Every structure is written in structure tokens, then in C-alpha cells.
Coordinates of C-alpha atoms in Angstrom, one line a residue:
Chain A
X20 CA 110.2 -7.1 94.1
X21 CA 107.6 -9.5 92.9
X22 CA 104.7 -7.2 93.9
X23 CA 106.2 -4.4 91.9
X24 CA 106.4 -6.6 88.8
X25 CA 102.8 -7.7 89.0
X26 CA 101.7 -4.1 89.4
X27 CA 103.4 -3.1 86.2
X28 CA 101.8 -6.1 84.4
X29 CA 98.2 -5.1 85.2
X30 CA 99.0 -1.4 84.6
X31 CA 100.5 -2.1 81.2
X32 CA 97.5 -4.3 80.4
X33 CA 95.2 -1.5 81.3
X34 CA 97.2 1.0 79.2
X35 CA 97.1 -1.4 76.3
X36 CA 93.3 -1.7 76.2
X37 CA 92.9 2.0 77.0
X38 CA 94.7 3.6 74.1
X39 CA 92.8 3.8 70.8
X40 CA 93.8 6.0 67.9
X41 CA 91.6 8.9 66.9
X42 CA 90.1 7.7 63.7
X43 CA 88.7 4.6 65.3
X44 CA 87.5 6.6 68.2
X45 CA 85.3 8.6 65.8
X46 CA 84.2 5.3 64.1
X47 CA 83.3 3.7 67.5
X48 CA 81.3 6.8 68.5
X49 CA 79.2 6.6 65.4
X50 CA 78.7 2.9 65.2
X51 CA 77.5 2.0 68.7
X52 CA 74.5 4.2 68.4
X53 CA 73.6 2.8 65.0
X54 CA 73.9 -0.8 66.2
X55 CA 71.8 -0.3 69.3
X56 CA 69.1 1.8 67.7
X57 CA 68.6 -0.6 64.8
X58 CA 68.5 -3.6 67.0
X59 CA 66.0 -1.8 69.4
X60 CA 63.7 -0.7 66.6
X61 CA 63.6 -4.0 64.7
X62 CA 63.1 -6.1 67.9
X63 CA 60.4 -3.7 69.1
X64 CA 58.4 -4.3 65.8
X65 CA 59.0 -8.1 66.1
X66 CA 58.0 -8.1 69.7
X67 CA 54.8 -6.2 68.9
X68 CA 53.6 -8.8 66.6
X69 CA 54.7 -11.7 68.9
X70 CA 53.0 -9.8 71.8
X71 CA 56.1 -10.3 74.1
X72 CA 58.0 -7.3 75.3
X73 CA 60.7 -9.4 76.8
X74 CA 62.1 -10.2 73.3
X75 CA 62.8 -6.5 72.8
X76 CA 64.5 -5.9 76.1
X77 CA 66.7 -9.0 76.0
X78 CA 67.8 -8.4 72.4
X79 CA 68.7 -4.7 73.2
X80 CA 70.7 -5.7 76.2
X81 CA 72.4 -8.4 74.2
X82 CA 73.3 -6.0 71.5
X83 CA 74.8 -3.6 74.1
X84 CA 76.9 -6.3 75.7
X85 CA 78.2 -7.2 72.3
X86 CA 79.1 -3.6 71.6
X87 CA 80.8 -3.3 75.0
X88 CA 82.9 -6.4 74.3
X89 CA 83.9 -5.4 70.8
X90 CA 84.0 -1.6 70.9
X91 CA 85.1 -0.5 74.4
X92 CA 88.6 -2.2 74.8
X93 CA 91.2 -1.1 72.3
X94 CA 91.7 -4.3 70.3
X95 CA 94.5 -4.4 67.7
X96 CA 91.9 -3.6 64.9
X97 CA 91.3 -0.2 66.6
X98 CA 95.0 0.6 66.7
X99 CA 95.7 0.6 63.0
X100 CA 95.9 4.4 62.2
X101 CA 98.5 5.6 64.7
X102 CA 99.3 9.3 64.4
X103 CA 102.8 10.3 63.2
X104 CA 104.6 11.5 66.2
X105 CA 107.6 13.8 65.7
X106 CA 111.0 12.6 66.5
X107 CA 112.2 13.8 69.9
X108 CA 114.9 16.4 69.3
X109 CA 117.0 16.7 72.5
X110 CA 119.6 18.9 71.0
X111 CA 117.3 21.9 70.7
X112 CA 117.0 22.3 74.5
X113 CA 120.5 23.5 74.7
Chain B
X14 CA 85.9 8.1 73.7
X15 CA 89.5 8.6 74.8
X16 CA 89.5 5.9 77.5
X17 CA 88.0 2.5 78.1
X18 CA 85.8 3.7 81.0
X19 CA 84.5 6.6 78.9
X20 CA 83.5 4.2 76.0
X21 CA 81.9 1.7 78.5
X22 CA 80.0 4.5 80.2
X23 CA 78.6 5.9 77.0
X24 CA 77.4 2.5 75.7
X25 CA 75.7 1.5 79.0
X26 CA 73.8 4.7 79.5
X27 CA 72.8 5.0 75.8
X28 CA 71.3 1.5 76.2
X29 CA 69.5 2.5 79.4
X30 CA 68.0 5.5 77.6
X31 CA 66.7 3.4 74.7
X32 CA 65.1 0.9 77.1
X33 CA 63.3 3.8 78.9
X34 CA 62.0 5.1 75.5
X35 CA 60.9 1.6 74.5
X36 CA 59.1 1.0 77.8
X37 CA 57.2 4.3 77.3
X38 CA 56.2 3.2 73.8
X39 CA 55.2 -0.2 75.2
X40 CA 52.9 1.4 77.7
X41 CA 51.6 4.0 75.3
X42 CA 50.6 1.6 72.5
X43 CA 48.9 -0.6 75.0
X44 CA 46.6 2.2 76.3
X45 CA 46.1 3.5 72.9
X46 CA 44.7 0.4 71.4
X47 CA 42.9 -1.5 74.0
X48 CA 41.0 -0.1 77.0
X49 CA 37.8 -1.9 77.6
X50 CA 35.7 -3.0 80.6
X51 CA 35.3 -6.7 81.2
X52 CA 31.8 -8.1 81.8
X53 CA 31.1 -9.9 85.1
X54 CA 28.1 -11.7 86.6
X55 CA 28.0 -12.7 90.3
X56 CA 25.3 -14.8 91.9
X57 CA 25.2 -15.4 95.7
X58 CA 24.2 -19.0 96.2
X59 CA 24.0 -19.2 99.9
X60 CA 25.0 -17.6 103.2
X61 CA 26.2 -20.4 105.4
X62 CA 27.2 -20.7 109.0
X63 CA 25.6 -17.4 109.9
X64 CA 26.2 -17.5 113.7
X65 CA 26.9 -15.3 116.6
X66 CA 30.5 -16.1 117.7
X67 CA 32.1 -15.5 121.0
X68 CA 35.8 -15.7 122.0
X69 CA 37.6 -15.4 125.3
X70 CA 41.1 -14.0 125.6
X71 CA 43.6 -15.5 128.0
X72 CA 43.5 -12.5 130.2
X73 CA 39.7 -12.9 130.7
X74 CA 38.4 -10.4 128.1
X75 CA 35.4 -11.4 126.0
X76 CA 34.5 -10.3 122.5
X77 CA 31.6 -11.4 120.2
X78 CA 30.7 -10.8 116.6
X79 CA 28.5 -11.9 113.7
X80 CA 30.1 -14.1 111.1
X81 CA 28.9 -15.6 107.8
X82 CA 30.5 -17.6 105.0
X83 CA 29.2 -17.1 101.5
X84 CA 29.0 -19.4 98.5
X85 CA 28.8 -17.8 95.1
X86 CA 29.2 -18.3 91.4
X87 CA 31.0 -15.9 89.2
X88 CA 31.3 -15.6 85.4
X89 CA 33.6 -13.1 83.8
X90 CA 35.3 -12.4 80.4
X91 CA 38.6 -10.5 80.5
X92 CA 39.2 -10.2 76.8
X93 CA 38.8 -6.3 76.7
X94 CA 41.6 -5.9 79.1
X95 CA 44.3 -8.1 77.5
X96 CA 47.2 -6.4 75.7
X97 CA 50.9 -7.1 75.4
X98 CA 51.7 -4.9 78.4
X99 CA 49.5 -6.9 80.8
X100 CA 51.3 -9.2 83.3
X101 CA 48.5 -10.4 85.5
X102 CA 45.1 -9.5 86.9
X103 CA 44.2 -9.6 90.6
X104 CA 40.5 -10.2 91.0
X105 CA 38.8 -9.7 94.4
X106 CA 35.3 -9.7 95.7
X107 CA 34.5 -7.0 98.3
X108 CA 31.5 -6.8 100.6
X109 CA 30.3 -3.3 101.5
X110 CA 27.6 -2.6 104.1
X111 CA 26.5 0.6 105.7
X112 CA 24.4 1.5 108.6
X113 CA 23.1 5.1 108.5
X114 CA 21.6 5.3 112.0
X115 CA 24.6 3.7 113.6
X116 CA 26.9 5.8 111.5
X117 CA 29.5 3.4 110.2
X118 CA 30.4 1.6 106.9
X119 CA 32.6 -1.4 106.4
X120 CA 34.5 -3.2 103.6
X121 CA 35.6 -6.8 103.7
X122 CA 37.3 -8.8 101.0
X123 CA 35.9 -12.4 100.9
X124 CA 37.6 -13.9 97.9
X125 CA 40.7 -13.1 95.7
X126 CA 42.4 -14.8 92.8
X127 CA 45.4 -14.1 90.6
X128 CA 44.8 -14.4 86.9
X129 CA 47.9 -14.6 84.7
X130 CA 48.2 -14.3 80.9
X131 CA 46.6 -17.1 78.9
X132 CA 49.8 -17.8 76.9
X133 CA 51.9 -18.2 80.1
X134 CA 52.9 -21.9 80.5
X135 CA 51.9 -21.9 84.2
X136 CA 48.6 -20.2 83.6
X137 CA 45.4 -21.4 85.1
X138 CA 43.6 -21.5 81.8
X139 CA 44.1 -20.9 78.1
X140 CA 41.0 -18.8 77.5
X141 CA 40.1 -15.4 78.7
X142 CA 36.9 -16.4 80.4
X143 CA 36.6 -17.2 84.1
X144 CA 33.8 -19.5 85.4
X145 CA 33.5 -20.3 89.1
X146 CA 30.6 -22.6 90.1
X147 CA 29.6 -23.0 93.7
X148 CA 32.7 -21.3 95.0
X149 CA 33.2 -21.0 98.7
X150 CA 34.5 -17.6 99.8
X151 CA 38.0 -17.7 101.3
X152 CA 37.4 -15.3 104.1
X153 CA 34.3 -14.9 106.2
X154 CA 32.4 -11.7 106.6
X155 CA 32.6 -10.5 110.3
X156 CA 30.7 -7.7 111.9
X157 CA 31.7 -6.6 115.4
X158 CA 28.6 -4.5 115.8
X159 CA 26.4 -7.6 115.2
X160 CA 24.1 -5.7 112.7
X161 CA 24.2 -8.3 109.9
X162 CA 20.7 -9.8 110.4
X163 CA 18.3 -8.5 107.8
X164 CA 20.9 -6.1 106.4
X165 CA 21.4 -5.2 102.8
X166 CA 25.0 -5.8 101.7
X167 CA 26.7 -4.9 98.4
X168 CA 29.0 -7.3 96.6
X169 CA 31.5 -5.5 94.5
X170 CA 33.8 -7.2 92.0
X171 CA 37.1 -5.4 91.6
X172 CA 40.0 -6.0 89.4
X173 CA 43.6 -4.8 89.8
X174 CA 45.5 -4.5 86.5
X175 CA 49.2 -5.1 86.8
X176 CA 51.2 -4.3 83.7
X177 CA 54.8 -5.1 82.8
X178 CA 55.6 -1.4 82.5
X179 CA 53.4 1.3 84.0
X180 CA 51.3 2.1 86.9
X181 CA 48.8 -0.3 88.6
X182 CA 45.2 0.7 88.5
X183 CA 42.0 -0.7 90.1
X184 CA 38.7 -1.0 88.4
X185 CA 35.3 -1.8 89.8
X186 CA 33.5 -4.2 87.5
X187 CA 30.1 -4.6 89.1
X188 CA 27.8 -4.0 92.0
X189 CA 25.4 -6.7 93.3
X190 CA 22.9 -6.3 96.2
X191 CA 22.0 -9.1 98.6
X192 CA 19.7 -9.3 101.6
X193 CA 21.0 -11.2 104.5
X194 CA 18.7 -13.7 106.3
X195 CA 16.6 -12.5 109.2
X196 CA 17.8 -15.0 111.8
X197 CA 21.0 -16.9 112.5
X198 CA 21.1 -20.4 110.9

């Protein structure tokens, strides 16, 4: 009995972080490219004048980790525009 | 973008692609702006311990060869090779000698040194010039055919350029001739 209950806990946690509504999906799809590209270009220019390429690589990887933590899981801020589902109408099936 | 694994996947591989493009730009700008040839000067100071050696194996076999240890002084300036893509240089001194009538040629490395970037905290020096005075060679020159007396050998100074991103290339910096002594000393 206890195993079944912990299974549904992890499963429901996964489902919670998995579902994101459609408008924020479009937003996330645009914004991660913008963030990573601007960080990469600016840090490349800074690294060129400092003569250290490691600055560019570390900052790009750091920006991608930040994007993964904020944009990949479905936090409550990405669940604000839920679609309007229709009411289930059981009587029509008769 | 409909599931967490899809979003994670897209972000990770987009980052990988940007890093690939940045690495290519890194290598490209380095080659574009700075490809020069360093200057080097090598002087052989002495050829020491030039003997005929003999060794006996435990099973009774005997082998003998000529062996010589050199002392030299080397001056070089690596400023034309430095760019932001350079990680370290590997400098080595190679001895090349040929015998036309016997029909063989041989290469032997007698000295090598790793030269890191000048702004590295653990670097050997803060300038781009290398000055070695009265340096003893690390490895002796051996000839199993015992033809080193009165021979003309060629000292070549090579450099191996190791970048952060890119392929490793070898460059020969100079050729210096030297005549070996006539007798063993």
C-alpha cells in the first residue's frame, strides 16, 4: 500500500512540472534563444579583449543552466493562461 | 515545448551548437590575425662524454654504440606565435644525421621543454623570450652504427603549437650544422 502511494506522489510531481499552457510555451520557445545568444555574443566580445576564451564558455554554460532552471519546469508563472475547457456533457452520450 | 524533457533537450543542444560556433570563431580569429614565425638561435657549446659504450645482457649477448651528451645555449622569441587561442608550446631540439654510403638516416630528440602562456599563474616566465645558457641536453645522442666520429650532424629546433580549440601543428624553426670531434674524448 505504501509503495503505491509514493508512486503516485512522484508521478503527480512529474505531471505538475510537465504541464505548461500554450502561450507560455511560445514565450519560452522564443526567449531561451534570445537569452543564450545575447550572453554568448557579449561574452565573446569581452573575452576577445581580455584574451581569455574561458570567460565566454563559462558564461554561456551558466546562462544555459539558468535557462534550464527557470524555463524548463512548469513553475506557477507558466501556468497562468489555462485554456477554457468545455464542460463534460455526459447526457449527450445517450 | 510540450513536455519538460522536450524543453530541456532544446535548451541543452542549442547551447552546444552556440559553443561549437564560438569555438570555430575563436580558432578563425586567431589564425586570421597572428601567424608569424619565431626567431631562434642555437649554439652548441660542447660535446661531452663522447665514448664508445658497451653493454652485456643477462643472457650473454653484447651490444655497443657511440654516445655523446651535448651542452648548448638557446635564445628564442615566441611573440609572433602568441594569440588568445594558444594554450602552450612544446619546444624540442632534434638531431638529424645521415650517412649516404651506409644508407641510413636517424633522428634523435635531445632536449624538450613545455612553454606555457606568460599570463598563466604557474608559468615559467612572464615574458615571451626564452634564454637558456649552458644547458645540458636531457637525452644523449646514441648511434648503434658507431659512425659519429667526424660526422656532420644537423640540429633542428622544432615547436609544437597546442591551441585551446583547433588542430595541433608542428613547425621547424631553424637548422644548425655541427661537426663532431674526430676522436673519442
